Coordinates of N, CA and C in Angstrom, one line a residue:
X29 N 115.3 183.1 -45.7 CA 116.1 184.1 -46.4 C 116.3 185.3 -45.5
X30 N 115.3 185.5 -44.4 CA 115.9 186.9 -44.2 C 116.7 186.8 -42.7
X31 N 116.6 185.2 -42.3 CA 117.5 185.0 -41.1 C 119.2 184.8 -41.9
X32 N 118.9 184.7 -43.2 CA 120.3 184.4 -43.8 C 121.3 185.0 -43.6
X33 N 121.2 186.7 -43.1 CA 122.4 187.9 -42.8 C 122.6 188.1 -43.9
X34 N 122.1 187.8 -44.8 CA 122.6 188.8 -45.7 C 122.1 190.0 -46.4
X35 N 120.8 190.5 -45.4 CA 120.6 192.0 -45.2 C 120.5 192.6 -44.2
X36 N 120.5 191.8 -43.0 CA 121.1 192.4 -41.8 C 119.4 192.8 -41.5
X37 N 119.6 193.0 -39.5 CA 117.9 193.5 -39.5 C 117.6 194.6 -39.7
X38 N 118.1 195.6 -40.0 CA 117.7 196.8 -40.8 C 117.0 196.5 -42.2
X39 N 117.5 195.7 -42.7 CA 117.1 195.2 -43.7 C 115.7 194.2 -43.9
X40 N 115.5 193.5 -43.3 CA 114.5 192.9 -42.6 C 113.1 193.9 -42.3
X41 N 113.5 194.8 -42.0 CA 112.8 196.2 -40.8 C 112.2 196.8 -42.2
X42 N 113.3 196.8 -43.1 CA 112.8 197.7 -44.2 C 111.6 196.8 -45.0
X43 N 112.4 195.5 -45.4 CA 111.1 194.6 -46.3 C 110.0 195.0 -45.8
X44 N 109.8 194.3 -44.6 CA 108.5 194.3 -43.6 C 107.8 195.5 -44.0
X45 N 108.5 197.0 -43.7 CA 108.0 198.1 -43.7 C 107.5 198.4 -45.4
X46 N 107.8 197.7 -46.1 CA 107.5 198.1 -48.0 C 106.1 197.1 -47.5
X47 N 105.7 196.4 -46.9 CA 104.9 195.4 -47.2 C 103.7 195.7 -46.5
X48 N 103.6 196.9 -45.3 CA 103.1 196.8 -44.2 C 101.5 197.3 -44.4
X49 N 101.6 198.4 -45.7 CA 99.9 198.2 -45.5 C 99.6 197.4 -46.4
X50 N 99.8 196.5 -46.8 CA 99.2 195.0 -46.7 C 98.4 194.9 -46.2
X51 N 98.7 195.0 -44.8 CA 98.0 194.5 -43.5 C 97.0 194.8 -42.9
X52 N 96.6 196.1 -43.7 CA 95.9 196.8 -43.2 C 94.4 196.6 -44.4
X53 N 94.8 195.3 -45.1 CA 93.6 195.4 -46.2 C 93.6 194.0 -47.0
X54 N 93.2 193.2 -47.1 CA 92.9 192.3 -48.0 C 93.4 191.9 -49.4
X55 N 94.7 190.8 -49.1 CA 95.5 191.0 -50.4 C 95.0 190.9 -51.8
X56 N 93.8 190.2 -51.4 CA 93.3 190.2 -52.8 C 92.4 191.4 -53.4
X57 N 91.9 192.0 -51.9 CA 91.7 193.7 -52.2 C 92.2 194.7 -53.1
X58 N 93.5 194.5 -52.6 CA 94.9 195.4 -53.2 C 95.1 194.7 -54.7
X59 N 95.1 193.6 -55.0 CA 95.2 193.3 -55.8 C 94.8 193.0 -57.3
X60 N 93.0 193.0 -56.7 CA 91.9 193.2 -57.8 C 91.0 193.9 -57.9
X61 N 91.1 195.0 -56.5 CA 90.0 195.7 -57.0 C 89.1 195.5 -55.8
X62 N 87.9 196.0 -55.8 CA 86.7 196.1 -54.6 C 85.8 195.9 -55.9
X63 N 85.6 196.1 -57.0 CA 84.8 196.1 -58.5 C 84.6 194.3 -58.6
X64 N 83.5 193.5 -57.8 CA 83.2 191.9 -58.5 C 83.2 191.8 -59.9
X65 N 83.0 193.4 -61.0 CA 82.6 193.0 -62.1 C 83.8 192.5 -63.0
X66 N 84.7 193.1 -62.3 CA 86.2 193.0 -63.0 C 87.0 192.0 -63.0
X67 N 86.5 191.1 -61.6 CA 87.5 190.1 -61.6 C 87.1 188.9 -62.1
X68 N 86.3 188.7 -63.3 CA 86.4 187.7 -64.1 C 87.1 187.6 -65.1
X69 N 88.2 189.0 -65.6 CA 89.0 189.8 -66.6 C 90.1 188.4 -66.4
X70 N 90.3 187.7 -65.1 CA 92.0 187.3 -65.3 C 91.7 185.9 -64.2
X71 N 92.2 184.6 -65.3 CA 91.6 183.7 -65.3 C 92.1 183.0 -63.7
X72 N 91.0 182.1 -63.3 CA 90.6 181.9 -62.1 C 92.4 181.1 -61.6
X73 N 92.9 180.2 -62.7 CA 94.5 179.3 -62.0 C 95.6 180.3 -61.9
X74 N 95.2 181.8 -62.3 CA 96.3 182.8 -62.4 C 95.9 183.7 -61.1
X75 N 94.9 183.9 -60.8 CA 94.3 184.5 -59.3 C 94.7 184.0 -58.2
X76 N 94.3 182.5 -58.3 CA 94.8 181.5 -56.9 C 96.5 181.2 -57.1
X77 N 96.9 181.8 -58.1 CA 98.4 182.0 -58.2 C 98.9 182.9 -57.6
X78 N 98.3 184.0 -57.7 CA 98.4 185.4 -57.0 C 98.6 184.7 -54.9
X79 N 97.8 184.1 -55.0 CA 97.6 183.9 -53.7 C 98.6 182.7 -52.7
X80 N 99.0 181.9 -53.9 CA 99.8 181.0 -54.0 C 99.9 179.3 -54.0
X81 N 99.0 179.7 -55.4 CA 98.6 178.0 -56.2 C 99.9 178.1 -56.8
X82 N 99.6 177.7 -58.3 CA 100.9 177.0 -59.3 C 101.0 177.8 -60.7
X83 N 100.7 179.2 -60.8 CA 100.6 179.7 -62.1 C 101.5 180.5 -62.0
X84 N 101.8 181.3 -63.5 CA 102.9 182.3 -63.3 C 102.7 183.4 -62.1
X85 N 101.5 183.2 -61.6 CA 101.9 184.4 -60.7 C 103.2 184.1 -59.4
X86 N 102.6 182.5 -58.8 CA 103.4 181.7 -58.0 C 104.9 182.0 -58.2
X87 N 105.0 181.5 -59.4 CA 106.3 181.4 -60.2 C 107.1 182.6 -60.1
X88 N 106.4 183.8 -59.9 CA 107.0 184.8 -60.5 C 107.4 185.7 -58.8
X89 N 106.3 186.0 -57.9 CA 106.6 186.4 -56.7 C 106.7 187.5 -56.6
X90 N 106.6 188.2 -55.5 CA 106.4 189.6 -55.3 C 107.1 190.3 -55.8
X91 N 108.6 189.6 -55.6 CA 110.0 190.5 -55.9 C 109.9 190.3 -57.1
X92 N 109.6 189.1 -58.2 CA 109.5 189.2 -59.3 C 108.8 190.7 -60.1
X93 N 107.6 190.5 -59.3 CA 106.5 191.0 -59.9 C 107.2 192.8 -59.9
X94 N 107.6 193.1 -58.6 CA 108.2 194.8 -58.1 C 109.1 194.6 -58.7
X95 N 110.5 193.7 -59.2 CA 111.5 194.4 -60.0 C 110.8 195.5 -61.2
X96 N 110.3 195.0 -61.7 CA 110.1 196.1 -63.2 C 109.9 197.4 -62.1
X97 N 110.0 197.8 -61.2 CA 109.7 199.1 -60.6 C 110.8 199.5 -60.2
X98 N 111.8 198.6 -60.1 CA 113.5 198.9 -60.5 C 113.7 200.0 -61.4
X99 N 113.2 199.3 -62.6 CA 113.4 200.4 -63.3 C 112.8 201.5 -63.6
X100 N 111.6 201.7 -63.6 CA 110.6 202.2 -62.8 C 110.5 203.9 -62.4
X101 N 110.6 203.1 -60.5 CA 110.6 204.0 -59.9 C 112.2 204.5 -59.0
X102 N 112.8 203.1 -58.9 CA 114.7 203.6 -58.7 C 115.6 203.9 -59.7
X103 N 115.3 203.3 -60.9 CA 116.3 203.7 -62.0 C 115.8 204.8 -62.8
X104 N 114.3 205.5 -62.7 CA 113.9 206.7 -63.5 C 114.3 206.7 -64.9
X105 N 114.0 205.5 -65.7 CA 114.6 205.6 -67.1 C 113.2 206.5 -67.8
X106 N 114.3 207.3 -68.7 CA 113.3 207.9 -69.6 C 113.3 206.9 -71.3
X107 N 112.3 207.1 -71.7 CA 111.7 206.5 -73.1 C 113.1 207.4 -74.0
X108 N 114.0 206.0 -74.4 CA 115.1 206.4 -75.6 C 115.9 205.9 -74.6
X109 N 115.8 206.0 -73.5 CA 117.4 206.0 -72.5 C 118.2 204.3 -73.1
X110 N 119.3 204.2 -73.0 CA 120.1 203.1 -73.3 C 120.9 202.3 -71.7
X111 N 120.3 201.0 -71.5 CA 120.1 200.2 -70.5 C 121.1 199.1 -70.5
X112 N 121.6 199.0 -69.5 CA 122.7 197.6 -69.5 C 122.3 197.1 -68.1
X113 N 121.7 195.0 -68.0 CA 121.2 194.4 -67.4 C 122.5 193.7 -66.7
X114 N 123.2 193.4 -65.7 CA 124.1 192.5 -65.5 C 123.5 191.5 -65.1
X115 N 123.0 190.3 -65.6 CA 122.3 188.8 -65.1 C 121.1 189.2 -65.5
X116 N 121.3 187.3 -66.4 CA 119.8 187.5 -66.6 C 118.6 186.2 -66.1
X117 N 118.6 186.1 -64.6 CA 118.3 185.2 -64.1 C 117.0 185.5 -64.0
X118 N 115.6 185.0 -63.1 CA 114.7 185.6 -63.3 C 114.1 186.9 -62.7
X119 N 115.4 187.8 -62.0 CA 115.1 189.1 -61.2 C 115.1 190.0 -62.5
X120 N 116.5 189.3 -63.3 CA 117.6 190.2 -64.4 C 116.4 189.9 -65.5
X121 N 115.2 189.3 -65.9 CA 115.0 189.2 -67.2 C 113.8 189.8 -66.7
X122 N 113.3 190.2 -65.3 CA 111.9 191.6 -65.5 C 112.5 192.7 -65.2
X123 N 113.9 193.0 -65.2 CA 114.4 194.2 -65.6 C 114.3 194.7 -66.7
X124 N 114.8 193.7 -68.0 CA 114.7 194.0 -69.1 C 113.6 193.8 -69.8
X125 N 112.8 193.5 -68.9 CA 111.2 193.6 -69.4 C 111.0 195.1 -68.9
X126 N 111.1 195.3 -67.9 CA 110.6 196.9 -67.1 C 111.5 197.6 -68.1
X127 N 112.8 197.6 -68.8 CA 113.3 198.4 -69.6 C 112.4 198.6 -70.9
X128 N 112.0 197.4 -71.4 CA 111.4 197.5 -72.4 C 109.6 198.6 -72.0
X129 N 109.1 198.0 -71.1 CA 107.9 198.8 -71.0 C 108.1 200.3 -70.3
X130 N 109.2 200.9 -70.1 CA 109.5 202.0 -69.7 C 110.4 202.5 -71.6
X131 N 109.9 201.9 -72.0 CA 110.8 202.3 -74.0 C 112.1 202.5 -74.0
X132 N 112.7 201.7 -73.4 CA 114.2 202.6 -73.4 C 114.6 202.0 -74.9
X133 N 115.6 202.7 -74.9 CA 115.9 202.9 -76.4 C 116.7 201.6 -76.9
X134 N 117.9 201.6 -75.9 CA 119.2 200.2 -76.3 C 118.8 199.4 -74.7
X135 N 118.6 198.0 -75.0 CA 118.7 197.2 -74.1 C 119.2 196.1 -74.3
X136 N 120.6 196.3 -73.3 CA 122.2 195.5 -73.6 C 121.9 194.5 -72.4
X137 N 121.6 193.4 -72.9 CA 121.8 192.0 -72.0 C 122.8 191.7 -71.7
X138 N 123.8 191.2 -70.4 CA 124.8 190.4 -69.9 C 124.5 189.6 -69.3
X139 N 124.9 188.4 -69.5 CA 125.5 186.9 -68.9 C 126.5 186.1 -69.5
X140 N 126.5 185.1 -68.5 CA 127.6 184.0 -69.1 C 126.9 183.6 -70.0
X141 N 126.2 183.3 -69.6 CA 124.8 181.4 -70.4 C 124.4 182.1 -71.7
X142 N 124.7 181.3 -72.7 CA 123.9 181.6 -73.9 C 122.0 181.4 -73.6
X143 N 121.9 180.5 -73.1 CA 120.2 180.1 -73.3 C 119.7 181.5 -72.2
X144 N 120.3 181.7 -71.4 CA 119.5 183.2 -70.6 C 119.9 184.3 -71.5
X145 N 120.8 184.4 -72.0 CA 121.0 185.5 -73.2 C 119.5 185.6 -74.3
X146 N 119.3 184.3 -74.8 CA 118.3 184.1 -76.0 C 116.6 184.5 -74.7
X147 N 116.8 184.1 -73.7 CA 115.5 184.1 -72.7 C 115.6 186.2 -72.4
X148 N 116.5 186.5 -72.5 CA 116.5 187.9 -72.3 C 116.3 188.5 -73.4
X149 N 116.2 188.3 -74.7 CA 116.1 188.3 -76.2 C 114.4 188.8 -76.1
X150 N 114.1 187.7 -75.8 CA 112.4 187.6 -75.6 C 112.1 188.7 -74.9
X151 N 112.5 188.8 -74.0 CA 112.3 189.5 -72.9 C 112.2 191.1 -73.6
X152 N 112.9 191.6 -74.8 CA 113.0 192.6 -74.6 C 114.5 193.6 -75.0
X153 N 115.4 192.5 -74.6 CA 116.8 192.8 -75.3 C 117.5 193.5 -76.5
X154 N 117.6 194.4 -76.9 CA 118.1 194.6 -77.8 C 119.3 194.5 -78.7
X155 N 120.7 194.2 -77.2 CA 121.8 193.6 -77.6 C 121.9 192.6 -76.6
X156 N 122.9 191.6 -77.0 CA 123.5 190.7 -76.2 C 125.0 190.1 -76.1
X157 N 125.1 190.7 -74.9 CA 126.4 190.1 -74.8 C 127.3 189.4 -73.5
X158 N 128.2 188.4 -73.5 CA 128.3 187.1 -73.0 C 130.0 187.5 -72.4
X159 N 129.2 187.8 -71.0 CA 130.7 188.1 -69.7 C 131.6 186.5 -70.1
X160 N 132.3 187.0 -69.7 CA 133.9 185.8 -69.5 C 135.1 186.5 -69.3
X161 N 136.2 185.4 -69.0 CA 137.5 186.1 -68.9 C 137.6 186.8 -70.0
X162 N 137.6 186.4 -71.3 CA 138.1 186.9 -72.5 C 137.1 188.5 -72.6
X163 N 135.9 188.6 -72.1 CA 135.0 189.6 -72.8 C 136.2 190.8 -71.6
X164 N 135.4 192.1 -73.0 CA 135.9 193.2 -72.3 C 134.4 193.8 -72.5
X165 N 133.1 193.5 -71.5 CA 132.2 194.1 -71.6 C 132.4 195.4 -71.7
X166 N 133.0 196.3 -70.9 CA 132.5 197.6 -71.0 C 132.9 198.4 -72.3
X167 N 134.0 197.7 -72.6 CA 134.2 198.2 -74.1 C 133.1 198.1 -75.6
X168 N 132.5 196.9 -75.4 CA 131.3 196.6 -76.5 C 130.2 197.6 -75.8
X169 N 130.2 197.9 -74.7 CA 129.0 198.7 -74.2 C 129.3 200.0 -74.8
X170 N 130.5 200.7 -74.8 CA 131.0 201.5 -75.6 C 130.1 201.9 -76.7
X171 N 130.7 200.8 -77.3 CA 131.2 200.4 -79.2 C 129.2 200.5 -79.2
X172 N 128.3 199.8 -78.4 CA 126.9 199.8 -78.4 C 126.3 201.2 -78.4
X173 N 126.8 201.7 -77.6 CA 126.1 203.7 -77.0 C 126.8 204.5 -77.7
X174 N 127.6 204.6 -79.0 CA 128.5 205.6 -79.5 C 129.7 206.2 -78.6
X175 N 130.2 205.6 -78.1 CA 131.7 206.0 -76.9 C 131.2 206.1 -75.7
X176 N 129.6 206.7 -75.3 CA 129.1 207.5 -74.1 C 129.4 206.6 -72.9
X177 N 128.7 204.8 -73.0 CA 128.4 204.3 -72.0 C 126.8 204.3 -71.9
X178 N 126.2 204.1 -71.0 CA 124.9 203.4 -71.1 C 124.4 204.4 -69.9
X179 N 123.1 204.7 -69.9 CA 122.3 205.8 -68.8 C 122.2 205.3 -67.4
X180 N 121.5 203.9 -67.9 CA 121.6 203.1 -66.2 C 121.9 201.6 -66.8
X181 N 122.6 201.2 -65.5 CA 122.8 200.0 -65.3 C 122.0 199.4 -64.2
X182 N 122.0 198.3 -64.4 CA 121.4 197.2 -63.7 C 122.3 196.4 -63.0
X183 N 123.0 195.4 -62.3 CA 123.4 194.7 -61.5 C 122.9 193.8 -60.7
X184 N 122.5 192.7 -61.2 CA 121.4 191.8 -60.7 C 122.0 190.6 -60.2
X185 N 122.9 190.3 -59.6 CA 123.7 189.1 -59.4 C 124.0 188.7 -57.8
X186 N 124.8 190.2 -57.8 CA 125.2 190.1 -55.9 C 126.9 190.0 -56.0
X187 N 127.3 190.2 -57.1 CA 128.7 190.0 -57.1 C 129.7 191.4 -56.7
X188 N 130.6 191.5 -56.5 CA 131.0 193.2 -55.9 C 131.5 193.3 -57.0
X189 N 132.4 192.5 -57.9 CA 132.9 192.8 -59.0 C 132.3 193.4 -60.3
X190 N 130.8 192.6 -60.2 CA 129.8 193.1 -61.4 C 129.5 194.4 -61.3
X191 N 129.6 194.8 -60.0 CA 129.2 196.1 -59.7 C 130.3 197.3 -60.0
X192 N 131.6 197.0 -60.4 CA 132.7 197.9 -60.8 C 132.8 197.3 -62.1
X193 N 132.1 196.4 -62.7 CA 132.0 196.2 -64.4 C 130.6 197.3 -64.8
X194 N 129.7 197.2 -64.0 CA 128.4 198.1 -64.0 C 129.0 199.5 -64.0
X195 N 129.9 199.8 -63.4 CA 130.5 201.4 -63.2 C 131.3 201.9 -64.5
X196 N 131.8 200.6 -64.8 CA 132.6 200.8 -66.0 C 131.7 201.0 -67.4
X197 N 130.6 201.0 -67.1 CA 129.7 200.8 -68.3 C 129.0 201.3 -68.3
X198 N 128.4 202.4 -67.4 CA 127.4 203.3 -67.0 C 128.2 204.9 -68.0
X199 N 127.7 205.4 -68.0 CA 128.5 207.2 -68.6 C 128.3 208.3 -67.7
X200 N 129.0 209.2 -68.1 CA 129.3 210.5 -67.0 C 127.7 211.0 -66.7
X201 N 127.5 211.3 -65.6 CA 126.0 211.6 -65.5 C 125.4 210.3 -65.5
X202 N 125.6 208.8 -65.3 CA 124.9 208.0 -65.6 C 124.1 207.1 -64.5
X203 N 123.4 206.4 -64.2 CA 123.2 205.9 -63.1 C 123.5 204.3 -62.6
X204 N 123.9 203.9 -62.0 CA 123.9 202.2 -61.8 C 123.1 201.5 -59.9
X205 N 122.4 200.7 -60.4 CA 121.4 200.7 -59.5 C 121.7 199.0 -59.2
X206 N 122.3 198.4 -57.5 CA 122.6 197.6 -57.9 C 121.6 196.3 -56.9
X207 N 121.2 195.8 -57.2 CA 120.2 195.0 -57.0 C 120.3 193.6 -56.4
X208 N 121.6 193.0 -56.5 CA 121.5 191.6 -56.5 C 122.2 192.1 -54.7
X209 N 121.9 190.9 -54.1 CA 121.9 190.6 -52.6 C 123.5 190.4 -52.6
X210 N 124.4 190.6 -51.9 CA 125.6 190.4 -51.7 C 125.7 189.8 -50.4
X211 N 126.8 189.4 -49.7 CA 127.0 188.9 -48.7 C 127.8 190.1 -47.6
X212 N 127.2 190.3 -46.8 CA 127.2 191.2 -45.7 C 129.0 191.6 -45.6
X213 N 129.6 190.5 -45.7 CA 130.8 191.1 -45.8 C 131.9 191.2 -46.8
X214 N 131.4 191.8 -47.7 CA 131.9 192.0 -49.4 C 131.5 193.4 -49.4
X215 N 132.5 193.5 -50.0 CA 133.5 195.2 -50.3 C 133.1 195.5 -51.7
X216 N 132.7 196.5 -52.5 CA 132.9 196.9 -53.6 C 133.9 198.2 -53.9
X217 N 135.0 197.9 -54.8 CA 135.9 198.6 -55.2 C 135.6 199.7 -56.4
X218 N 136.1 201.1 -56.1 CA 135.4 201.8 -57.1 C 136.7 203.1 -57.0
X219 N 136.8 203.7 -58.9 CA 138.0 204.2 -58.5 C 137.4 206.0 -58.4
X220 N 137.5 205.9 -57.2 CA 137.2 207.5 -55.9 C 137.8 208.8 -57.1
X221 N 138.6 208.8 -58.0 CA 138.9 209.5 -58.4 C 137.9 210.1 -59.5
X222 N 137.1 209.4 -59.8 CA 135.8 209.7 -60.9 C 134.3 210.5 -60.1
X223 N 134.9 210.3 -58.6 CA 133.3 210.9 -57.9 C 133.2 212.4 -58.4
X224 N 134.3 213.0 -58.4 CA 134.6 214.7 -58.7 C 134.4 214.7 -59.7
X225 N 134.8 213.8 -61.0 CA 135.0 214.2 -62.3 C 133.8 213.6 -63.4
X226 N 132.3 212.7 -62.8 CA 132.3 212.1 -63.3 C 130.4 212.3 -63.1
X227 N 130.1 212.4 -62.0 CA 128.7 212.9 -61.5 C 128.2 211.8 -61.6
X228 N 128.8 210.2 -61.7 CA 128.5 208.9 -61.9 C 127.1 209.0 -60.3
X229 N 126.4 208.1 -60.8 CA 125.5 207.9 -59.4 C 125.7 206.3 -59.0
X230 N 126.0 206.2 -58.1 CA 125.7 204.7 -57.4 C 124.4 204.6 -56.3
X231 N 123.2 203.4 -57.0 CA 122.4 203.5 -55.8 C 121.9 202.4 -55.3
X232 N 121.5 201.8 -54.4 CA 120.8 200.7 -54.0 C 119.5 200.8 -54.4
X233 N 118.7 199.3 -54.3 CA 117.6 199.4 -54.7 C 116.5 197.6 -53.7
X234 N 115.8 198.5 -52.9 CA 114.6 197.3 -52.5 C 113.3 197.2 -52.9
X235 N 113.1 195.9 -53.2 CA 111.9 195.8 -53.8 C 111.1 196.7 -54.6
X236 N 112.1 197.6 -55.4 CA 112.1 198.6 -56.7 C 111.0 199.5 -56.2
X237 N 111.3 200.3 -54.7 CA 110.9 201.3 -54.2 C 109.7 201.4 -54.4
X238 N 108.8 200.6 -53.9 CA 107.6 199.9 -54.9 C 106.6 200.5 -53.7
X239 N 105.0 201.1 -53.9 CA 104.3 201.1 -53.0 C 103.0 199.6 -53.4
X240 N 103.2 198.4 -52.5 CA 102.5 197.6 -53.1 C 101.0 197.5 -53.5
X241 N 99.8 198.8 -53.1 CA 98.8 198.8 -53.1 C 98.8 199.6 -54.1
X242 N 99.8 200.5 -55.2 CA 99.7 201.0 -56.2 C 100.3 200.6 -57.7
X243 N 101.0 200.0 -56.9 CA 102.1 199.7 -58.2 C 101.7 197.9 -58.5
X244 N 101.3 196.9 -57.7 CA 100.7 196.0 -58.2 C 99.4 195.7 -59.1
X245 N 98.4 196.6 -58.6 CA 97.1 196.8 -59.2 C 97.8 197.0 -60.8
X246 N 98.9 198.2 -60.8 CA 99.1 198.2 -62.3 C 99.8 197.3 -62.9
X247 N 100.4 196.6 -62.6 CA 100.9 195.5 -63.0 C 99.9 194.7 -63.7
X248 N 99.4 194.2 -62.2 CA 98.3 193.4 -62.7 C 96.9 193.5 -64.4
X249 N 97.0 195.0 -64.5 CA 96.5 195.5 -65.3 C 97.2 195.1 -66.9
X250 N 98.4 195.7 -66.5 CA 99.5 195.1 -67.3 C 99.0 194.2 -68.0
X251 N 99.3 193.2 -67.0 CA 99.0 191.5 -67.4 C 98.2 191.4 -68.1
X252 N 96.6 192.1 -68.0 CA 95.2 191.8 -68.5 C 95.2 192.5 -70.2
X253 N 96.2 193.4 -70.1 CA 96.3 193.8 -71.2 C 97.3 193.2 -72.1
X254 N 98.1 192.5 -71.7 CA 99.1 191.6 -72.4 C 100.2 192.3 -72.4
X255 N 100.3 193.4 -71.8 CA 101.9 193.5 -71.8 C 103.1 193.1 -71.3
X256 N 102.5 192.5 -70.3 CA 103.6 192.1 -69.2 C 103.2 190.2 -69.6
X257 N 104.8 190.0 -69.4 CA 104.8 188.5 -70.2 C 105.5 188.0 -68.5
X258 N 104.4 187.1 -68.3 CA 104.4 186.4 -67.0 C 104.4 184.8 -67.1
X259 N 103.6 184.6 -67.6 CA 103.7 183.1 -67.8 C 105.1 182.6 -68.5
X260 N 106.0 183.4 -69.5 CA 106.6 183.0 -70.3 C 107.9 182.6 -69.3
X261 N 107.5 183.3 -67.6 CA 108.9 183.0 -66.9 C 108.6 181.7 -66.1
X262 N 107.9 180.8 -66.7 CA 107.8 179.8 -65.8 C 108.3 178.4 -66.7
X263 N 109.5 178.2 -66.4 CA 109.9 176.7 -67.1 C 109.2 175.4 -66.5
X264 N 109.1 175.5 -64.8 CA 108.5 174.2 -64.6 C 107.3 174.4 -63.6
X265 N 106.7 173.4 -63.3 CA 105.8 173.3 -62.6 C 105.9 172.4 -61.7
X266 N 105.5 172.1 -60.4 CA 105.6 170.8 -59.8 C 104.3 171.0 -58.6
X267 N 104.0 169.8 -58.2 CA 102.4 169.7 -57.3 C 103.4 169.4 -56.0
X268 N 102.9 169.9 -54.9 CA 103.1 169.3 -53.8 C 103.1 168.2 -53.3

């Protein structure tokens, strides 16, 4: 993936650098604790998942695990704010998990696929609704937020187009944070005349601005406490 170009080695330079005190400490350090008393709390096939056996942790992966810090610590949603997901693959359905444990108020699922619509449901969802030619998303996102538009958007696909459906659906003062990988040479179209009138924010987002020796421990805690639904993202399994 990261010889693929499609983040260029700045991009590369940057992952590495989110990851780097890692290095400087024992992943399972960072992960559980220096406390032997605690780490009997979270069961032994979900640990060596962490590390990379076959449990939801495997399944789920770092980026998995840091999206909810998408929303977090790049999208700054406050408790009540109203959220719109574009994709709800498995990046797009711990967004709408991170929406949900950050309380946002409305959380507006999009995709094509009915069965990831009903999986984003679970997740946290509060509305749902199904892109196509026919849909006029941004208008139901409307008709959803009382005319406003939605606080932040999400964009989890990589498409340049989603990302001017995300703008159309965000509100004045609103934020859109856009997530999915695009191909190095794709343009996103956006109409220049709303930057003056509109205070709209456009921002990128990697590995959800995440410091990994702080923000996984809580996760992890998360988990122990049952809030964070991990296992539920794992449809299959398979043995080497």
């Amino acid at each position: 993936w990261l010889s693929s170009g499609a983040i260029g080695p700045m991009g590369v330079v940057a992952v590495l650098q989110s990851w780097d005190e890692l290095t400087e400490r024992d992943f399972a350090e960072v992960v559980l604790g220096t406390d032997p008393d605690t780490w009997s709390t979270i069961p032994v096939d979900q640990v060596t998942g962490m590390a990379g056996g076959y449990s939801s942790w495997a399944a789920v992966g770092a980026d998995r695990i840091l999206v909810h810090y998408q929303v977090f610590n790049r999208g700054r949603g406050e408790p009540g704010s109203s959220v719109v997901v574009i994709g709800c693959g498995g990046v797009g359905l711990n967004v709408v998990q991170g929406a949900a444990l950050a309380s946002a108020g409305t959380i507006i699922a999009v995709d094509l696929h009915d069965d990831k619509l009903a999986m984003a449901q679970r997740f946290g969802a509060t509305h749902l609704l199904q892109n196509g030619a026919d849909a006029d998303v941004p208008e139901q996102v409307m008709e959803l937020t009382d005319g406003e538009g939605a606080n932040y958007v999400f964009e989890v696909v990589g498409v340049p187009e989603l990302v001017r459906l995300g703008w159309d659906c965000h509100r004045v003062d609103g934020t859109l944070v856009a997530i999915g990988v695009h191909p190095s040479d794709s343009e996103v179209a956006l109409p220049a005349g709303q930057f003056a009138t509109t205070e709209k924010t456009l921002m990128s987002c990697l590995y959800g601005t995440s410091r990994p020796t702080k923000d996984i421990p809580l996760l992890v805690e998360m988990f122990r406490q049952g809030r964070l639904q991990l296992d539920e993202l794992v449809t299959h399994q398979f043995a080497l």
